[in-house]
Amino acid sequence: MDKRQAIGSWLSGPRAAMEEAGADFGYRGEQLGLPEDGPGSLARPGRRLGALAVDWGLCLLIAYGLITDGYGQATSNWALLVFFVMSLLTVGTIGFTPGKRLLGLRVVALDTGTVHPGRALVRTVLLCLAVPALVWDRDGRGLHDRLARTVEVRI
């Protein structure tokens, strides 16, 4: 291997280097038994972040307009509490938040297909901590989804 190949593999990342060496990683969600694309496939990060932004904006509007009557540090704290309650209730009952529904996403349990309130509680608490949601596995699932044994899929 010459220096250009070594630098190229370093710049493109370990996955690209392994694929060049002949490793087959498959598509995202294959290990979970999900289809590659279409309904039921693993949700892409852009849609998931968009749904989170819609949900956070909605919670911020509720906190701003109904609870604090102005913007300050308390508004953000109340928005987090509203987000927690909204996410817990909606994901635990119907499987999606308003932002997820708007962008065509749903949270499902890997084994049963429906998310019961206990799993929704674990997922929501870890999501509100933010750090577990930023740690992803090979399939793109956050640590909050892995620990709750859930996955976000397209509707």
PDB file of C-alpha atoms in Angstrom:
ATOM      1  CA  MET A   1       0.000   0.000   0.000  1.00  0.00           C
ATOM      2  CA  ASP A   2       1.460   3.353  -0.956  1.00  0.00           C
ATOM      3  CA  LYS A   3       1.103   6.562   1.039  1.00  0.00           C
ATOM      4  CA  ARG A   4      -1.753   7.911  -1.091  1.00  0.00           C
ATOM      5  CA  GLN A   5      -3.884   4.826  -0.423  1.00  0.00           C
ATOM      6  CA  ALA A   6      -3.158   4.994   3.290  1.00  0.00           C
ATOM      7  CA  ILE A   7      -4.116   8.674   3.459  1.00  0.00           C
ATOM      8  CA  GLY A   8      -7.198   8.058   1.299  1.00  0.00           C
ATOM      9  CA  SER A   9      -8.392   5.278   3.578  1.00  0.00           C
ATOM     10  CA  TRP A  10      -7.844   7.485   6.605  1.00  0.00           C
ATOM     11  CA  LEU A  11      -9.805  10.362   5.080  1.00  0.00           C
ATOM     12  CA  SER A  12     -12.725   8.241   3.932  1.00  0.00           C
ATOM     13  CA  GLY A  13     -13.030   6.456   7.245  1.00  0.00           C
ATOM     14  CA  PRO A  14     -12.687   2.897   8.487  1.00  0.00           C
ATOM     15  CA  ARG A  15     -15.912   1.677   6.889  1.00  0.00           C
ATOM     16  CA  ALA A  16     -14.772   2.657   3.383  1.00  0.00           C
ATOM     17  CA  ALA A  17     -11.379   1.068   3.985  1.00  0.00           C
ATOM     18  CA  MET A  18     -12.991  -2.169   5.144  1.00  0.00           C
ATOM     19  CA  GLU A  19     -15.378  -2.190   2.171  1.00  0.00           C
ATOM     20  CA  GLU A  20     -12.397  -1.731  -0.147  1.00  0.00           C
ATOM     21  CA  ALA A  21     -10.806  -4.727   1.532  1.00  0.00           C
ATOM     22  CA  GLY A  22     -13.893  -6.804   0.741  1.00  0.00           C
ATOM     23  CA  ALA A  23     -16.016  -6.571   3.902  1.00  0.00           C
ATOM     24  CA  ASP A  24     -19.772  -6.531   3.278  1.00  0.00           C
ATOM     25  CA  PHE A  25     -21.653  -4.461   5.851  1.00  0.00           C
ATOM     26  CA  GLY A  26     -25.012  -4.653   4.120  1.00  0.00           C
ATOM     27  CA  TYR A  27     -27.546  -1.863   4.377  1.00  0.00           C
ATOM     28  CA  ARG A  28     -28.667  -0.001   7.480  1.00  0.00           C
ATOM     29  CA  GLY A  29     -31.306  -2.012   9.328  1.00  0.00           C
ATOM     30  CA  GLU A  30     -30.478  -5.350   7.711  1.00  0.00           C
ATOM     31  CA  GLN A  31     -29.397  -6.881  11.031  1.00  0.00           C
ATOM     32  CA  LEU A  32     -32.728  -5.792  12.529  1.00  0.00           C
ATOM     33  CA  GLY A  33     -34.738  -7.509   9.804  1.00  0.00           C
ATOM     34  CA  LEU A  34     -35.989  -4.254   8.300  1.00  0.00           C
ATOM     35  CA  PRO A  35     -36.377  -3.589   4.563  1.00  0.00           C
ATOM     36  CA  GLU A  36     -33.745  -1.502   2.791  1.00  0.00           C
ATOM     37  CA  ASP A  37     -36.149   1.266   1.748  1.00  0.00           C
ATOM     38  CA  GLY A  38     -39.824   2.165   1.743  1.00  0.00           C
ATOM     39  CA  PRO A  39     -42.334   1.702   4.584  1.00  0.00           C
ATOM     40  CA  GLY A  40     -40.865  -0.094   7.578  1.00  0.00           C
ATOM     41  CA  SER A  41     -37.287   0.804   6.694  1.00  0.00           C
ATOM     42  CA  LEU A  42     -34.960   2.512   9.147  1.00  0.00           C
ATOM     43  CA  ALA A  43     -35.553   6.270   9.399  1.00  0.00           C
ATOM     44  CA  ARG A  44     -32.741   8.446   8.095  1.00  0.00           C
ATOM     45  CA  PRO A  45     -31.006  10.926  10.422  1.00  0.00           C
ATOM     46  CA  GLY A  46     -32.265  13.979   8.515  1.00  0.00           C
ATOM     47  CA  ARG A  47     -35.906  13.057   9.019  1.00  0.00           C
ATOM     48  CA  ARG A  48     -35.327  12.168  12.654  1.00  0.00           C
ATOM     49  CA  LEU A  49     -33.617  15.503  13.346  1.00  0.00           C
ATOM     50  CA  GLY A  50     -36.377  17.334  11.456  1.00  0.00           C
ATOM     51  CA  ALA A  51     -39.047  15.627  13.561  1.00  0.00           C
ATOM     52  CA  LEU A  52     -37.128  16.503  16.720  1.00  0.00           C
ATOM     53  CA  ALA A  53     -36.932  20.150  15.602  1.00  0.00           C
ATOM     54  CA  VAL A  54     -40.684  20.263  14.937  1.00  0.00           C
ATOM     55  CA  ASP A  55     -41.441  18.698  18.327  1.00  0.00           C
ATOM     56  CA  TRP A  56     -39.036  21.012  20.156  1.00  0.00           C
ATOM     57  CA  GLY A  57     -40.489  24.073  18.416  1.00  0.00           C
ATOM     58  CA  LEU A  58     -43.999  22.998  19.375  1.00  0.00           C
ATOM     59  CA  CYS A  59     -42.964  22.471  23.001  1.00  0.00           C
ATOM     60  CA  LEU A  60     -41.169  25.809  23.049  1.00  0.00           C
ATOM     61  CA  LEU A  61     -44.291  27.552  21.758  1.00  0.00           C
ATOM     62  CA  ILE A  62     -46.421  25.854  24.427  1.00  0.00           C
ATOM     63  CA  ALA A  63     -43.984  26.827  27.173  1.00  0.00           C
ATOM     64  CA  TYR A  64     -43.642  30.373  25.855  1.00  0.00           C
ATOM     65  CA  GLY A  65     -47.327  31.042  25.305  1.00  0.00           C
ATOM     66  CA  LEU A  66     -49.054  29.087  28.040  1.00  0.00           C
ATOM     67  CA  ILE A  67     -46.643  28.722  30.935  1.00  0.00           C
ATOM     68  CA  THR A  68     -43.989  31.440  31.194  1.00  0.00           C
ATOM     69  CA  ASP A  69     -45.605  34.272  29.153  1.00  0.00           C
ATOM     70  CA  GLY A  70     -42.218  35.412  27.909  1.00  0.00           C
ATOM     71  CA  TYR A  71     -38.847  34.041  26.936  1.00  0.00           C
ATOM     72  CA  GLY A  72     -36.127  33.278  29.470  1.00  0.00           C
ATOM     73  CA  GLN A  73     -34.239  30.385  31.013  1.00  0.00           C
ATOM     74  CA  ALA A  74     -37.444  29.149  32.590  1.00  0.00           C
ATOM     75  CA  THR A  75     -39.010  28.835  29.137  1.00  0.00           C
ATOM     76  CA  SER A  76     -36.364  26.324  28.024  1.00  0.00           C
ATOM     77  CA  ASN A  77     -36.758  24.331  31.218  1.00  0.00           C
ATOM     78  CA  TRP A  78     -40.528  24.225  30.834  1.00  0.00           C
ATOM     79  CA  ALA A  79     -40.139  23.315  27.162  1.00  0.00           C
ATOM     80  CA  LEU A  80     -38.014  20.322  28.166  1.00  0.00           C
ATOM     81  CA  LEU A  81     -40.701  19.219  30.629  1.00  0.00           C
ATOM     82  CA  VAL A  82     -43.438  19.650  28.007  1.00  0.00           C
ATOM     83  CA  PHE A  83     -41.291  17.682  25.533  1.00  0.00           C
ATOM     84  CA  PHE A  84     -40.819  14.905  28.084  1.00  0.00           C
ATOM     85  CA  VAL A  85     -44.560  14.621  28.794  1.00  0.00           C
ATOM     86  CA  MET A  86     -45.556  14.898  25.135  1.00  0.00           C
ATOM     87  CA  SER A  87     -43.019  12.325  23.985  1.00  0.00           C
ATOM     88  CA  LEU A  88     -43.846   9.924  26.797  1.00  0.00           C
ATOM     89  CA  LEU A  89     -47.595  10.086  26.198  1.00  0.00           C
ATOM     90  CA  THR A  90     -47.605  10.051  22.409  1.00  0.00           C
ATOM     91  CA  VAL A  91     -44.849   7.488  21.777  1.00  0.00           C
ATOM     92  CA  GLY A  92     -46.175   5.285  24.594  1.00  0.00           C
ATOM     93  CA  THR A  93     -49.706   5.235  23.172  1.00  0.00           C
ATOM     94  CA  ILE A  94     -49.744   5.820  19.410  1.00  0.00           C
ATOM     95  CA  GLY A  95     -46.053   5.390  18.557  1.00  0.00           C
ATOM     96  CA  PHE A  96     -45.200   8.840  17.264  1.00  0.00           C
ATOM     97  CA  THR A  97     -44.996  12.491  18.253  1.00  0.00           C
ATOM     98  CA  PRO A  98     -46.547  15.256  16.122  1.00  0.00           C
ATOM     99  CA  GLY A  99     -43.186  15.922  14.449  1.00  0.00           C
ATOM    100  CA  LYS A 100     -42.619  12.248  13.699  1.00  0.00           C
ATOM    101  CA  ARG A 101     -46.107  11.942  12.215  1.00  0.00           C
ATOM    102  CA  LEU A 102     -45.610  15.058  10.109  1.00  0.00           C
ATOM    103  CA  LEU A 103     -42.399  13.626   8.643  1.00  0.00           C
ATOM    104  CA  GLY A 104     -43.722  10.072   8.271  1.00  0.00           C
ATOM    105  CA  LEU A 105     -41.889   8.318  11.117  1.00  0.00           C
ATOM    106  CA  ARG A 106     -42.983   5.900  13.813  1.00  0.00           C
ATOM    107  CA  VAL A 107     -41.292   4.316  16.844  1.00  0.00           C
ATOM    108  CA  VAL A 108     -41.752   0.550  17.069  1.00  0.00           C
ATOM    109  CA  ALA A 109     -40.474  -2.118  19.431  1.00  0.00           C
ATOM    110  CA  LEU A 110     -38.220  -4.691  17.805  1.00  0.00           C
ATOM    111  CA  ASP A 111     -39.971  -7.717  19.249  1.00  0.00           C
ATOM    112  CA  THR A 112     -43.663  -6.749  19.486  1.00  0.00           C
ATOM    113  CA  GLY A 113     -44.043  -3.851  17.068  1.00  0.00           C
ATOM    114  CA  THR A 114     -45.790  -1.605  19.589  1.00  0.00           C
ATOM    115  CA  VAL A 115     -44.091   0.516  22.206  1.00  0.00           C
ATOM    116  CA  HIS A 116     -45.539   0.072  25.681  1.00  0.00           C
ATOM    117  CA  PRO A 117     -45.292   2.918  28.223  1.00  0.00           C
ATOM    118  CA  GLY A 118     -42.308   1.386  30.069  1.00  0.00           C
ATOM    119  CA  ARG A 119     -40.163   1.382  26.943  1.00  0.00           C
ATOM    120  CA  ALA A 120     -41.412   4.848  26.066  1.00  0.00           C
ATOM    121  CA  LEU A 121     -40.332   6.059  29.515  1.00  0.00           C
ATOM    122  CA  VAL A 122     -36.805   4.652  29.132  1.00  0.00           C
ATOM    123  CA  ARG A 123     -36.510   6.051  25.619  1.00  0.00           C
ATOM    124  CA  THR A 124     -37.817   9.493  26.575  1.00  0.00           C
ATOM    125  CA  VAL A 125     -35.649   9.873  29.672  1.00  0.00           C
ATOM    126  CA  LEU A 126     -32.533   8.975  27.682  1.00  0.00           C
ATOM    127  CA  LEU A 127     -33.592  11.240  24.812  1.00  0.00           C
ATOM    128  CA  CYS A 128     -34.001  14.181  27.197  1.00  0.00           C
ATOM    129  CA  LEU A 129     -30.477  13.580  28.485  1.00  0.00           C
ATOM    130  CA  ALA A 130     -29.336  14.149  24.846  1.00  0.00           C
ATOM    131  CA  VAL A 131     -25.989  12.310  25.097  1.00  0.00           C
ATOM    132  CA  PRO A 132     -27.412   8.789  24.522  1.00  0.00           C
ATOM    133  CA  ALA A 133     -29.192  10.060  21.416  1.00  0.00           C
ATOM    134  CA  LEU A 134     -25.869  11.270  20.001  1.00  0.00           C
ATOM    135  CA  VAL A 135     -24.181   7.855  20.306  1.00  0.00           C
ATOM    136  CA  TRP A 136     -25.179   5.760  17.269  1.00  0.00           C
ATOM    137  CA  ASP A 137     -24.570   2.177  16.304  1.00  0.00           C
ATOM    138  CA  ARG A 138     -23.809   0.784  12.852  1.00  0.00           C
ATOM    139  CA  ASP A 139     -27.478   0.876  11.873  1.00  0.00           C
ATOM    140  CA  GLY A 140     -27.882   4.510  12.916  1.00  0.00           C
ATOM    141  CA  ARG A 141     -29.903   3.770  16.051  1.00  0.00           C
ATOM    142  CA  GLY A 142     -29.196   5.954  19.038  1.00  0.00           C
ATOM    143  CA  LEU A 143     -28.247   4.504  22.390  1.00  0.00           C
ATOM    144  CA  HIS A 144     -31.675   5.557  23.703  1.00  0.00           C
ATOM    145  CA  ASP A 145     -33.317   3.308  21.093  1.00  0.00           C
ATOM    146  CA  ARG A 146     -30.951   0.401  21.753  1.00  0.00           C
ATOM    147  CA  LEU A 147     -31.574   0.433  25.495  1.00  0.00           C
ATOM    148  CA  ALA A 148     -35.346   0.708  25.034  1.00  0.00           C
ATOM    149  CA  ARG A 149     -35.208  -1.993  22.295  1.00  0.00           C
ATOM    150  CA  THR A 150     -37.013   0.289  19.854  1.00  0.00           C
ATOM    151  CA  VAL A 151     -36.334   1.620  16.379  1.00  0.00           C
ATOM    152  CA  GLU A 152     -37.630   4.583  14.347  1.00  0.00           C
ATOM    153  CA  VAL A 153     -39.011   3.486  10.999  1.00  0.00           C
ATOM    154  CA  ARG A 154     -40.674   5.161   8.051  1.00  0.00           C
ATOM    155  CA  ILE A 155     -44.454   4.886   7.787  1.00  0.00           C
TER     156      ILE A 155
END
